[in-house]
JSON list of C-alpha atoms in Angstrom, two decimals:
[
{"chain": "A", "resi": 1, "resn": "MET", "atom": "CA", "xyz": [0.00, 0.00, 0.00]},
{"chain": "A", "resi": 2, "resn": "LYS", "atom": "CA", "xyz": [1.30, 3.48, -0.86]},
{"chain": "A", "resi": 3, "resn": "TYR", "atom": "CA", "xyz": [0.90, 6.49, 1.42]},
{"chain": "A", "resi": 4, "resn": "LEU", "atom": "CA", "xyz": [1.05, 10.24, 1.00]},
{"chain": "A", "resi": 5, "resn": "GLU", "atom": "CA", "xyz": [2.05, 12.46, 3.93]},
{"chain": "A", "resi": 6, "resn": "LEU", "atom": "CA", "xyz": [-0.06, 15.60, 4.15]},
{"chain": "A", "resi": 7, "resn": "LYS", "atom": "CA", "xyz": [-1.17, 18.18, 6.68]},
{"chain": "A", "resi": 8, "resn": "VAL", "atom": "CA", "xyz": [-4.96, 18.04, 6.68]},
{"chain": "A", "resi": 9, "resn": "LYS", "atom": "CA", "xyz": [-8.00, 19.02, 8.68]},
{"chain": "A", "resi": 10, "resn": "THR", "atom": "CA", "xyz": [-11.48, 17.63, 8.31]},
{"chain": "A", "resi": 11, "resn": "ALA", "atom": "CA", "xyz": [-13.79, 20.16, 6.69]},
{"chain": "A", "resi": 12, "resn": "TYR", "atom": "CA", "xyz": [-16.79, 17.84, 7.12]},
{"chain": "A", "resi": 13, "resn": "VAL", "atom": "CA", "xyz": [-17.84, 14.19, 7.19]},
{"chain": "A", "resi": 14, "resn": "VAL", "atom": "CA", "xyz": [-20.75, 12.91, 5.07]},
{"chain": "A", "resi": 15, "resn": "HIS", "atom": "CA", "xyz": [-22.78, 10.24, 6.87]},
{"chain": "A", "resi": 16, "resn": "GLY", "atom": "CA", "xyz": [-25.31, 9.61, 4.12]},
{"chain": "A", "resi": 17, "resn": "PHE", "atom": "CA", "xyz": [-28.31, 11.36, 2.66]},
{"chain": "A", "resi": 18, "resn": "ASP", "atom": "CA", "xyz": [-31.65, 12.53, 4.03]},
{"chain": "A", "resi": 19, "resn": "GLU", "atom": "CA", "xyz": [-35.11, 11.92, 2.53]},
{"chain": "A", "resi": 20, "resn": "ASN", "atom": "CA", "xyz": [-34.55, 14.86, 0.13]},
{"chain": "A", "resi": 21, "resn": "ASN", "atom": "CA", "xyz": [-31.22, 13.42, -1.08]},
{"chain": "A", "resi": 22, "resn": "ARG", "atom": "CA", "xyz": [-29.20, 16.11, 0.72]},
{"chain": "A", "resi": 23, "resn": "GLU", "atom": "CA", "xyz": [-25.93, 15.16, 2.38]},
{"chain": "A", "resi": 24, "resn": "ILE", "atom": "CA", "xyz": [-26.02, 14.59, 6.13]},
{"chain": "A", "resi": 25, "resn": "ARG", "atom": "CA", "xyz": [-22.86, 16.46, 7.20]},
{"chain": "A", "resi": 26, "resn": "GLU", "atom": "CA", "xyz": [-20.93, 16.66, 10.43]},
{"chain": "A", "resi": 27, "resn": "PRO", "atom": "CA", "xyz": [-18.59, 19.64, 10.80]},
{"chain": "A", "resi": 28, "resn": "GLY", "atom": "CA", "xyz": [-14.86, 19.00, 11.02]},
{"chain": "A", "resi": 29, "resn": "GLN", "atom": "CA", "xyz": [-11.97, 20.24, 13.11]},
{"chain": "A", "resi": 30, "resn": "ASP", "atom": "CA", "xyz": [-10.11, 23.55, 13.31]},
{"chain": "A", "resi": 31, "resn": "ASP", "atom": "CA", "xyz": [-6.46, 22.46, 13.35]},
{"chain": "A", "resi": 32, "resn": "PHE", "atom": "CA", "xyz": [-4.25, 20.92, 10.68]},
{"chain": "A", "resi": 33, "resn": "THR", "atom": "CA", "xyz": [-2.51, 17.67, 11.60]},
{"chain": "A", "resi": 34, "resn": "ALA", "atom": "CA", "xyz": [0.05, 15.56, 9.75]},
{"chain": "A", "resi": 35, "resn": "LYS", "atom": "CA", "xyz": [-1.34, 12.28, 8.40]},
{"chain": "A", "resi": 36, "resn": "LEU", "atom": "CA", "xyz": [-0.15, 9.41, 6.26]},
{"chain": "A", "resi": 37, "resn": "VAL", "atom": "CA", "xyz": [-3.04, 8.91, 3.84]},
{"chain": "A", "resi": 38, "resn": "ALA", "atom": "CA", "xyz": [-3.41, 5.65, 1.91]},
{"chain": "A", "resi": 39, "resn": "ILE", "atom": "CA", "xyz": [-3.54, 6.59, -1.78]},
{"chain": "A", "resi": 40, "resn": "GLU", "atom": "CA", "xyz": [-6.45, 4.16, -2.29]},
{"chain": "A", "resi": 41, "resn": "ARG", "atom": "CA", "xyz": [-8.64, 6.28, 0.03]},
{"chain": "A", "resi": 42, "resn": "ILE", "atom": "CA", "xyz": [-8.40, 9.38, -2.18]},
{"chain": "A", "resi": 43, "resn": "GLN", "atom": "CA", "xyz": [-11.45, 9.77, -4.44]},
{"chain": "A", "resi": 44, "resn": "SER", "atom": "CA", "xyz": [-10.76, 13.24, -5.83]},
{"chain": "A", "resi": 45, "resn": "ILE", "atom": "CA", "xyz": [-8.57, 16.29, -5.31]},
{"chain": "A", "resi": 46, "resn": "SER", "atom": "CA", "xyz": [-9.42, 19.95, -5.82]},
{"chain": "A", "resi": 47, "resn": "GLU", "atom": "CA", "xyz": [-7.50, 23.11, -5.02]},
{"chain": "A", "resi": 48, "resn": "GLN", "atom": "CA", "xyz": [-9.02, 23.17, -1.53]},
{"chain": "A", "resi": 49, "resn": "TYR", "atom": "CA", "xyz": [-10.20, 19.64, -0.69]},
{"chain": "A", "resi": 50, "resn": "LEU", "atom": "CA", "xyz": [-9.32, 15.96, -0.76]},
{"chain": "A", "resi": 51, "resn": "LEU", "atom": "CA", "xyz": [-12.37, 13.71, -0.89]},
{"chain": "A", "resi": 52, "resn": "VAL", "atom": "CA", "xyz": [-11.43, 10.53, 1.00]},
{"chain": "A", "resi": 53, "resn": "THR", "atom": "CA", "xyz": [-13.28, 7.40, 2.02]},
{"chain": "A", "resi": 54, "resn": "GLY", "atom": "CA", "xyz": [-13.72, 6.41, 5.64]},
{"chain": "A", "resi": 55, "resn": "SER", "atom": "CA", "xyz": [-15.26, 3.61, 7.63]},
{"chain": "A", "resi": 56, "resn": "HIS", "atom": "CA", "xyz": [-18.94, 2.64, 7.57]},
{"chain": "A", "resi": 57, "resn": "GLY", "atom": "CA", "xyz": [-19.48, 4.04, 4.06]},
{"chain": "A", "resi": 58, "resn": "ARG", "atom": "CA", "xyz": [-18.62, 7.58, 5.06]},
{"chain": "A", "resi": 59, "resn": "VAL", "atom": "CA", "xyz": [-16.71, 10.07, 2.96]},
{"chain": "A", "resi": 60, "resn": "MET", "atom": "CA", "xyz": [-14.77, 13.05, 4.28]},
{"chain": "A", "resi": 61, "resn": "TYR", "atom": "CA", "xyz": [-13.75, 16.33, 2.77]},
{"chain": "A", "resi": 62, "resn": "TRP", "atom": "CA", "xyz": [-10.33, 17.29, 4.08]},
{"chain": "A", "resi": 63, "resn": "GLU", "atom": "CA", "xyz": [-8.69, 20.66, 3.60]},
{"chain": "A", "resi": 64, "resn": "TYR", "atom": "CA", "xyz": [-4.97, 20.28, 2.97]},
{"chain": "A", "resi": 65, "resn": "GLU", "atom": "CA", "xyz": [-1.88, 22.45, 2.92]},
{"chain": "A", "resi": 66, "resn": "GLY", "atom": "CA", "xyz": [0.11, 23.04, -0.24]},
{"chain": "A", "resi": 67, "resn": "GLY", "atom": "CA", "xyz": [-2.39, 23.41, -3.05]},
{"chain": "A", "resi": 68, "resn": "LEU", "atom": "CA", "xyz": [-3.24, 21.35, -6.11]},
{"chain": "A", "resi": 69, "resn": "ALA", "atom": "CA", "xyz": [-0.14, 22.17, -8.19]},
{"chain": "A", "resi": 70, "resn": "GLN", "atom": "CA", "xyz": [2.20, 21.05, -5.41]},
{"chain": "A", "resi": 71, "resn": "LEU", "atom": "CA", "xyz": [0.21, 17.88, -4.79]},
{"chain": "A", "resi": 72, "resn": "ARG", "atom": "CA", "xyz": [0.08, 17.07, -8.51]},
{"chain": "A", "resi": 73, "resn": "GLU", "atom": "CA", "xyz": [3.87, 17.47, -8.67]},
{"chain": "A", "resi": 74, "resn": "ARG", "atom": "CA", "xyz": [4.41, 15.16, -5.68]},
{"chain": "A", "resi": 75, "resn": "LEU", "atom": "CA", "xyz": [2.08, 12.50, -7.12]},
{"chain": "A", "resi": 76, "resn": "GLY", "atom": "CA", "xyz": [3.78, 12.79, -10.52]},
{"chain": "A", "resi": 77, "resn": "ALA", "atom": "CA", "xyz": [7.25, 12.41, -9.00]},
{"chain": "A", "resi": 78, "resn": "ALA", "atom": "CA", "xyz": [6.01, 9.21, -7.32]},
{"chain": "A", "resi": 79, "resn": "GLY", "atom": "CA", "xyz": [4.69, 7.86, -10.64]},
{"chain": "A", "resi": 80, "resn": "LEU", "atom": "CA", "xyz": [1.08, 8.15, -9.54]},
{"chain": "A", "resi": 81, "resn": "MET", "atom": "CA", "xyz": [-0.19, 10.47, -12.30]},
{"chain": "A", "resi": 82, "resn": "LEU", "atom": "CA", "xyz": [-1.23, 9.50, -15.80]},
{"chain": "A", "resi": 83, "resn": "PRO", "atom": "CA", "xyz": [0.22, 11.67, -18.58]}
]
């Protein structure tokens, strides 16, 4: 399994959907913390957020430090980007 070290904080956790198909969200934390993230957990990456899978079918939106260009460069250097 491959890991990526990042400083992240949870923006919010999605626990499912309500009867109107709106996300049921739990707010996240205020402080960034260093984590080793399994690459397989990452679903998508934007300039501000990582969308990652969690336990019990949950997904989490994590804010991360560094920005998309820096993260793309790191993933590319590790051979984890398609041309």
